[in-house]
PDB file of C-alpha atoms in Angstrom:
ATOM      1  CA  TYR A   1     106.146 102.741 131.824  1.00 42.00           C
ATOM      2  CA  THR A   2     108.562  99.806 132.138  1.00 47.00           C
ATOM      3  CA  PHE A   3     109.788 100.325 128.548  1.00 49.00           C
ATOM      4  CA  LEU A   4     110.380 104.020 129.142  1.00 52.00           C
ATOM      5  CA  ASN A   5     112.119 103.329 132.444  1.00 59.00           C
ATOM      6  CA  ASP A   6     114.428 100.733 130.827  1.00 57.00           C
ATOM      7  CA  CYS A   7     115.107 103.045 127.893  1.00 60.00           C
ATOM      8  CA  LEU A   8     116.115 105.814 130.288  1.00 64.00           C
ATOM      9  CA  ARG A   9     118.306 103.336 132.146  1.00 63.00           C
ATOM     10  CA  ILE A  10     120.217 102.488 128.948  1.00 63.00           C
ATOM     11  CA  GLN A  11     120.601 106.141 128.027  1.00 65.00           C
ATOM     12  CA  ILE A  12     122.018 106.989 131.449  1.00 66.00           C
ATOM     13  CA  ALA A  13     124.439 104.049 131.309  1.00 61.00           C
ATOM     14  CA  ALA A  14     125.635 104.998 127.824  1.00 62.00           C
ATOM     15  CA  LYS A  15     126.060 108.652 128.715  1.00 64.00           C
ATOM     16  CA  THR A  16     127.896 107.831 131.953  1.00 60.00           C
ATOM     17  CA  ALA A  17     130.299 105.580 130.069  1.00 53.00           C
ATOM     18  CA  ALA A  18     130.914 108.258 127.444  1.00 58.00           C
ATOM     19  CA  ASP A  19     131.438 110.958 130.065  1.00 62.00           C
ATOM     20  CA  ASN A  20     134.036 108.774 131.770  1.00 54.00           C
ATOM     21  CA  GLY A  21     135.916 108.115 128.561  1.00 54.00           C
ATOM     22  CA  GLY A  22     134.531 104.607 128.217  1.00 51.00           C
ATOM     23  CA  SER A  23     132.109 102.951 125.851  1.00 56.00           C
ATOM     24  CA  TYR A  24     128.816 101.214 126.551  1.00 58.00           C
ATOM     25  CA  SER A  25     128.143  97.990 124.635  1.00 60.00           C
ATOM     26  CA  CYS A  26     125.087  95.840 124.152  1.00 63.00           C
ATOM     27  CA  GLY A  27     124.521  93.387 126.970  1.00 57.00           C
ATOM     28  CA  SER A  28     126.053  95.554 129.688  1.00 55.00           C
ATOM     29  CA  LEU A  29     122.713  95.778 131.443  1.00 52.00           C
ATOM     30  CA  MET A  30     120.101  93.082 131.955  1.00 46.00           C
ATOM     31  CA  GLY A  31     117.247  93.375 129.473  1.00 49.00           C
ATOM     32  CA  ASP A  32     118.766  95.927 127.124  1.00 52.00           C
ATOM     33  CA  GLY A  33     118.043  93.852 124.002  1.00 52.00           C
ATOM     34  CA  HIS A  34     115.102  96.011 122.987  1.00 51.00           C
ATOM     35  CA  PHE A  35     117.150  99.181 123.156  1.00 72.00           C
ATOM     36  CA  CYS A  36     120.589  98.098 121.972  1.00 76.00           C
ATOM     37  CA  LEU A  37     120.492  96.882 118.355  1.00 78.00           C
ATOM     38  CA  ASP A  38     123.512  95.400 116.555  1.00 79.00           C
ATOM     39  CA  TYR A  39     123.066  95.328 112.781  1.00 83.00           C
ATOM     40  CA  SER A  40     126.762  95.275 111.950  1.00 87.00           C
ATOM     41  CA  ASN A  41     128.102  93.370 108.920  1.00 90.00           C
ATOM     42  CA  ARG A  42     124.669  92.605 107.435  1.00 87.00           C
ATOM     43  CA  LEU A  43     125.302  94.094 103.945  1.00 91.00           C
ATOM     44  CA  LEU A  44     122.492  96.572 104.586  1.00 90.00           C
ATOM     45  CA  VAL A  45     122.007  99.436 102.119  1.00 93.00           C
ATOM     46  CA  LYS A  46     119.806 101.377 104.537  1.00 88.00           C
ATOM     47  CA  PRO A  47     119.183 101.299 108.277  1.00 84.00           C
ATOM     48  CA  PRO A  48     116.362  98.977 109.347  1.00 77.00           C
ATOM     49  CA  SER A  49     113.093 100.501 110.489  1.00 70.00           C
ATOM     50  CA  GLY A  50     113.395 101.266 114.166  1.00 61.00           C
ATOM     51  CA  SER A  51     111.465 102.799 116.975  1.00 59.00           C
ATOM     52  CA  ASN A  52     112.048 105.583 119.419  1.00 67.00           C
ATOM     53  CA  ILE A  53     113.001 103.150 122.165  1.00 69.00           C
ATOM     54  CA  THR A  54     116.308 102.367 120.441  1.00 76.00           C
ATOM     55  CA  SER A  55     119.192 103.948 122.352  1.00 80.00           C
ATOM     56  CA  ILE A  56     122.221 102.246 120.815  1.00 83.00           C
ATOM     57  CA  LEU A  57     122.470 101.293 117.148  1.00 87.00           C
ATOM     58  CA  ASN A  58     125.434  99.600 115.477  1.00 88.00           C
ATOM     59  CA  LEU A  59     125.337  99.804 111.664  1.00 91.00           C
ATOM     60  CA  SER A  60     129.058  99.353 111.014  1.00 94.00           C
ATOM     61  CA  GLY A  61     130.359  97.172 108.206  1.00 95.00           C
ATOM     62  CA  ASN A  62     127.384  97.588 105.886  1.00 95.00           C
ATOM     63  CA  LYS A  63     126.888  99.184 102.449  1.00 96.00           C
ATOM     64  CA  ILE A  64     124.853 102.235 103.377  1.00 97.00           C
ATOM     65  CA  PRO A  65     125.536 104.892 100.661  1.00 97.00           C
ATOM     66  CA  ALA A  66     124.113 108.021 102.293  1.00 97.00           C
ATOM     67  CA  VAL A  67     122.424 109.481 105.355  1.00 96.00           C
ATOM     68  CA  THR A  68     119.457 111.701 104.480  1.00 94.00           C
ATOM     69  CA  SER A  69     117.446 114.075 106.639  1.00 91.00           C
ATOM     70  CA  SER A  70     114.889 111.336 107.376  1.00 91.00           C
ATOM     71  CA  THR A  71     117.237 108.400 107.954  1.00 92.00           C
ATOM     72  CA  PHE A  72     116.867 108.407 111.754  1.00 91.00           C
ATOM     73  CA  SER A  73     113.506 110.160 111.997  1.00 88.00           C
ATOM     74  CA  ASP A  74     112.022 107.244 113.987  1.00 83.00           C
ATOM     75  CA  GLN A  75     115.073 106.751 116.227  1.00 85.00           C
ATOM     76  CA  LEU A  76     115.397 110.142 117.868  1.00 87.00           C
ATOM     77  CA  LEU A  77     116.413 108.720 121.262  1.00 83.00           C
ATOM     78  CA  LEU A  78     119.736 107.390 120.023  1.00 88.00           C
ATOM     79  CA  VAL A  79     122.581 107.901 122.465  1.00 86.00           C
ATOM     80  CA  LYS A  80     125.223 105.911 120.614  1.00 88.00           C
ATOM     81  CA  LEU A  81     125.493 105.328 116.850  1.00 93.00           C
ATOM     82  CA  ASN A  82     128.072 103.491 114.757  1.00 94.00           C
ATOM     83  CA  LEU A  83     128.121 104.231 111.002  1.00 97.00           C
ATOM     84  CA  SER A  84     131.756 103.344 110.369  1.00 97.00           C
ATOM     85  CA  HIS A  85     132.967 101.102 107.528  1.00 97.00           C
ATOM     86  CA  ASN A  86     130.057 101.739 105.199  1.00 97.00           C
ATOM     87  CA  GLU A  87     129.979 103.319 101.723  1.00 97.00           C
ATOM     88  CA  ILE A  88     128.580 106.669 102.811  1.00 98.00           C
ATOM     89  CA  THR A  89     129.369 109.501 100.408  1.00 97.00           C
ATOM     90  CA  THR A  90     127.110 112.181 101.911  1.00 96.00           C
ATOM     91  CA  ILE A  91     125.540 112.886 105.282  1.00 96.00           C
ATOM     92  CA  ASP A  92     122.792 115.435 105.777  1.00 95.00           C
ATOM     93  CA  GLY A  93     123.886 117.337 108.858  1.00 94.00           C
ATOM     94  CA  GLY A  94     120.242 117.842 109.781  1.00 94.00           C
ATOM     95  CA  ALA A  95     119.852 114.120 110.406  1.00 95.00           C
ATOM     96  CA  LEU A  96     122.510 114.296 113.123  1.00 96.00           C
ATOM     97  CA  TRP A  97     121.356 117.602 114.608  1.00 95.00           C
ATOM     98  CA  ARG A  98     117.954 115.970 115.274  1.00 94.00           C
ATOM     99  CA  LEU A  99     119.613 113.339 117.471  1.00 94.00           C
ATOM    100  CA  SER A 100     119.741 115.676 120.448  1.00 91.00           C
ATOM    101  CA  LEU A 101     120.591 112.895 122.957  1.00 88.00           C
ATOM    102  CA  LEU A 102     123.510 111.563 120.948  1.00 91.00           C
ATOM    103  CA  ASN A 103     126.824 111.594 122.816  1.00 89.00           C
ATOM    104  CA  GLU A 104     128.918 109.015 120.963  1.00 91.00           C
ATOM    105  CA  ILE A 105     129.214 108.291 117.250  1.00 95.00           C
ATOM    106  CA  GLN A 106     131.615 106.565 114.850  1.00 96.00           C
ATOM    107  CA  LEU A 107     131.753 107.799 111.254  1.00 98.00           C
ATOM    108  CA  GLY A 108     135.150 106.758 109.905  1.00 97.00           C
ATOM    109  CA  ASN A 109     136.187 104.629 106.945  1.00 97.00           C
ATOM    110  CA  ASN A 110     133.502 105.763 104.547  1.00 97.00           C
ATOM    111  CA  ARG A 111     133.627 107.147 100.985  1.00 97.00           C
ATOM    112  CA  TYR A 112     132.890 110.819 101.640  1.00 97.00           C
ATOM    113  CA  ALA A 113     132.592 113.058  98.575  1.00 95.00           C
ATOM    114  CA  CYS A 114     134.002 116.402  99.688  1.00 93.00           C
ATOM    115  CA  ASP A 115     131.966 118.809  97.596  1.00 91.00           C
ATOM    116  CA  THR A 116     129.143 121.161  98.558  1.00 88.00           C
ATOM    117  CA  ARG A 117     126.934 118.221  99.516  1.00 89.00           C
ATOM    118  CA  ILE A 118     129.142 117.677 102.558  1.00 91.00           C
ATOM    119  CA  CYS A 119     128.778 121.243 103.883  1.00 91.00           C
ATOM    120  CA  SER A 120     125.989 120.643 106.418  1.00 92.00           C
ATOM    121  CA  PHE A 121     127.859 117.590 107.733  1.00 95.00           C
ATOM    122  CA  ARG A 122     131.079 119.621 107.985  1.00 93.00           C
ATOM    123  CA  THR A 123     129.202 122.195 110.080  1.00 92.00           C
ATOM    124  CA  TRP A 124     127.805 119.513 112.397  1.00 95.00           C
ATOM    125  CA  LEU A 125     131.220 117.872 112.683  1.00 95.00           C
ATOM    126  CA  ASN A 126     132.848 121.134 113.691  1.00 93.00           C
ATOM    127  CA  SER A 127     130.325 121.625 116.516  1.00 94.00           C
ATOM    128  CA  ASN A 128     130.294 118.019 117.740  1.00 96.00           C
ATOM    129  CA  SER A 129     133.813 116.746 117.118  1.00 95.00           C
ATOM    130  CA  LYS A 130     134.292 115.586 120.730  1.00 94.00           C
ATOM    131  CA  MET A 131     131.622 112.900 120.427  1.00 95.00           C
ATOM    132  CA  VAL A 132     133.139 111.462 117.227  1.00 96.00           C
ATOM    133  CA  LYS A 133     135.315 108.595 118.430  1.00 94.00           C
ATOM    134  CA  ASP A 134     137.116 108.076 115.106  1.00 96.00           C
ATOM    135  CA  LEU A 135     137.429 111.689 113.979  1.00 96.00           C
ATOM    136  CA  ASN A 136     140.813 111.101 112.328  1.00 96.00           C
ATOM    137  CA  GLU A 137     139.227 108.479 110.060  1.00 97.00           C
ATOM    138  CA  VAL A 138     136.520 110.824 108.781  1.00 97.00           C
ATOM    139  CA  VAL A 139     138.349 111.786 105.596  1.00 97.00           C
ATOM    140  CA  CYS A 140     137.598 112.657 101.979  1.00 95.00           C
ATOM    141  CA  HIS A 141     137.445 109.883  99.400  1.00 96.00           C
ATOM    142  CA  SER A 142     136.967 112.320  96.500  1.00 93.00           C
ATOM    143  CA  PRO A 143     137.760 114.530  94.599  1.00 91.00           C
ATOM    144  CA  GLY A 144     141.339 113.555  93.879  1.00 91.00           C
ATOM    145  CA  THR A 145     142.804 116.759  95.275  1.00 90.00           C
ATOM    146  CA  LEU A 146     141.252 116.094  98.696  1.00 91.00           C
ATOM    147  CA  ILE A 147     141.680 112.332  99.075  1.00 94.00           C
ATOM    148  CA  GLY A 148     142.788 111.532 102.628  1.00 95.00           C
ATOM    149  CA  VAL A 149     142.135 115.049 103.952  1.00 94.00           C
ATOM    150  CA  LYS A 150     140.220 115.158 107.245  1.00 94.00           C
ATOM    151  CA  ILE A 151     136.815 116.715 106.691  1.00 94.00           C
ATOM    152  CA  ILE A 152     137.138 118.660 109.940  1.00 93.00           C
ATOM    153  CA  GLU A 153     140.255 120.369 108.520  1.00 91.00           C
ATOM    154  CA  ILE A 154     138.706 121.509 105.235  1.00 88.00           C
ATOM    155  CA  ASN A 155     138.279 125.266 104.981  1.00 83.00           C
ATOM    156  CA  PRO A 156     134.473 125.694 104.781  1.00 79.00           C
ATOM    157  CA  SER A 157     134.776 129.040 102.960  1.00 77.00           C
ATOM    158  CA  TYR A 158     136.609 127.242 100.143  1.00 73.00           C
ATOM    159  CA  LEU A 159     134.328 124.213 100.058  1.00 74.00           C
ATOM    160  CA  CYS A 160     130.923 125.761 100.657  1.00 79.00           C
ATOM    161  CA  ASN A 161     131.064 129.331  99.323  1.00 68.00           C
ATOM    162  CA  ASN A 162     133.005 129.157  96.082  1.00 49.00           C
ATOM    163  CA  LYS A 163     131.753 125.965  94.479  1.00 46.00           C
ATOM    164  CA  THR A 164     128.524 124.387  93.359  1.00 38.00           C
ATOM    165  CA  ILE A 165     127.662 121.046  91.819  1.00 35.00           C
ATOM    166  CA  ASP A 166     125.875 120.994  88.491  1.00 32.00           C
ATOM    167  CA  SER A 167     123.145 118.497  87.552  1.00 28.00           C
ATOM    168  CA  ILE A 168     125.555 115.800  86.377  1.00 29.00           C
ATOM    169  CA  GLY A 169     127.926 116.067  89.312  1.00 32.00           C
ATOM    170  CA  PHE A 170     130.839 118.099  87.966  1.00 34.00           C
ATOM    171  CA  GLU A 171     132.398 120.790  90.108  1.00 38.00           C
ATOM    172  CA  VAL A 172     131.921 124.284  88.733  1.00 41.00           C
ATOM    173  CA  ASN A 173     133.814 127.241  90.134  1.00 46.00           C
ATOM    174  CA  THR A 174     131.231 130.008  90.336  1.00 45.00           C
ATOM    175  CA  GLU A 175     133.868 132.746  90.290  1.00 49.00           C
ATOM    176  CA  SER A 176     135.174 131.409  86.964  1.00 51.00           C
ATOM    177  CA  VAL A 177     131.655 131.258  85.551  1.00 54.00           C
ATOM    178  CA  VAL A 178     130.980 134.868  86.519  1.00 58.00           C
ATOM    179  CA  GLY A 179     134.288 135.927  84.987  1.00 62.00           C
ATOM    180  CA  PHE A 180     133.529 134.054  81.763  1.00 64.00           C
ATOM    181  CA  LEU A 181     130.053 135.601  81.498  1.00 72.00           C
ATOM    182  CA  PHE A 182     131.517 139.073  82.064  1.00 70.00           C
ATOM    183  CA  LEU A 183     134.122 138.609  79.302  1.00 77.00           C
ATOM    184  CA  PHE A 184     131.520 137.119  76.968  1.00 75.00           C
ATOM    185  CA  GLY A 185     129.234 140.102  77.525  1.00 75.00           C
ATOM    186  CA  LEU A 186     132.106 142.510  76.951  1.00 79.00           C
ATOM    187  CA  VAL A 187     132.961 140.843  73.631  1.00 77.00           C
ATOM    188  CA  ILE A 188     129.320 141.076  72.523  1.00 80.00           C
ATOM    189  CA  ILE A 189     129.259 144.803  73.360  1.00 80.00           C
ATOM    190  CA  ILE A 190     132.504 145.460  71.439  1.00 78.00           C
ATOM    191  CA  LEU A 191     131.232 143.562  68.399  1.00 76.00           C
ATOM    192  CA  GLY A 192     127.947 145.453  68.572  1.00 71.00           C
ATOM    193  CA  ILE A 193     129.736 148.814  68.645  1.00 75.00           C
ATOM    194  CA  ALA A 194     131.925 147.792  65.707  1.00 70.00           C
ATOM    195  CA  ALA A 195     128.899 146.703  63.679  1.00 69.00           C
ATOM    196  CA  LEU A 196     127.114 149.969  64.480  1.00 70.00           C
ATOM    197  CA  LYS A 197     130.137 151.999  63.370  1.00 64.00           C
ATOM    198  CA  ASP A 198     130.367 150.073  60.082  1.00 62.00           C
ATOM    199  CA  ARG A 199     126.686 150.631  59.435  1.00 66.00           C
ATOM    200  CA  LEU A 200     126.932 154.319  60.283  1.00 62.00           C
ATOM    201  CA  TYR A 201     129.985 154.887  58.063  1.00 58.00           C
ATOM    202  CA  GLY A 202     128.252 152.987  55.279  1.00 57.00           C
ATOM    203  CA  HIS A 203     125.300 155.380  55.361  1.00 54.00           C
ATOM    204  CA  VAL A 204     127.623 158.388  55.448  1.00 47.00           C
ATOM    205  CA  GLY A 205     129.501 157.089  52.398  1.00 52.00           C
ATOM    206  CA  VAL A 206     126.284 156.622  50.406  1.00 45.00           C
ATOM    207  CA  HIS A 207     125.109 160.158  51.212  1.00 49.00           C
ATOM    208  CA  ALA A 208     128.486 161.615  50.230  1.00 51.00           C
ATOM    209  CA  TYR A 209     128.374 159.793  46.881  1.00 48.00           C
ATOM    210  CA  TRP A 210     124.926 161.141  46.061  1.00 48.00           C
ATOM    211  CA  LEU A 211     125.938 164.637  47.024  1.00 48.00           C
ATOM    212  CA  ARG A 212     128.931 164.495  44.634  1.00 55.00           C
ATOM    213  CA  THR A 213     126.678 163.169  41.893  1.00 57.00           C
ATOM    214  CA  ILE A 214     124.169 165.988  42.291  1.00 56.00           C
ATOM    215  CA  ARG A 215     126.822 168.687  42.279  1.00 54.00           C
ATOM    216  CA  THR A 216     128.575 167.360  39.140  1.00 52.00           C
ATOM    217  CA  PRO A 217     127.534 169.583  36.065  1.00 55.00           C
TER     218      PRO A 217
END
């Protein structure tokens, strides 16, 4: 009961600070060490195993490459999360949607790959932009045509509807593929018709020759 009471205390303090435009930091309340974890600048490649009593988690300045759907599955009571200054290329939006108590997050200065893998994150970002404290720093690192572009400003219909990623990571424009397949099929049909005509005329020519031969006295 004491743990749950203290956890609730931290969550209320963090939310109150966020609602007032401020920021809650570890050590603001007596005894918050169990609930406020600072793992910044540890060269981590994945978040440490946690528990559902963690309310505030600082993972900035590490080398985390991605956030998957299960990354925070055992830390669902997070109120504040810092993932800035990592090497994150993709974030599964589902991982953030599950953090229903979250009210403050930092996501900037990462290496986001702005292809279809970013679509679920783009959707989450659009719905929760107010809680992202460094929204202007959440920008594309690739491909070259989108470097420096804010993810929140990318047209989702362009990014998520018209393109797919093949098995080795190259962008393929599906509209171009459909167009190519259509033209290829059309060429095959034309060639088939031409071959059929040649074959038909060949048979007609043979029959005409025999007919002339038979009629010759």
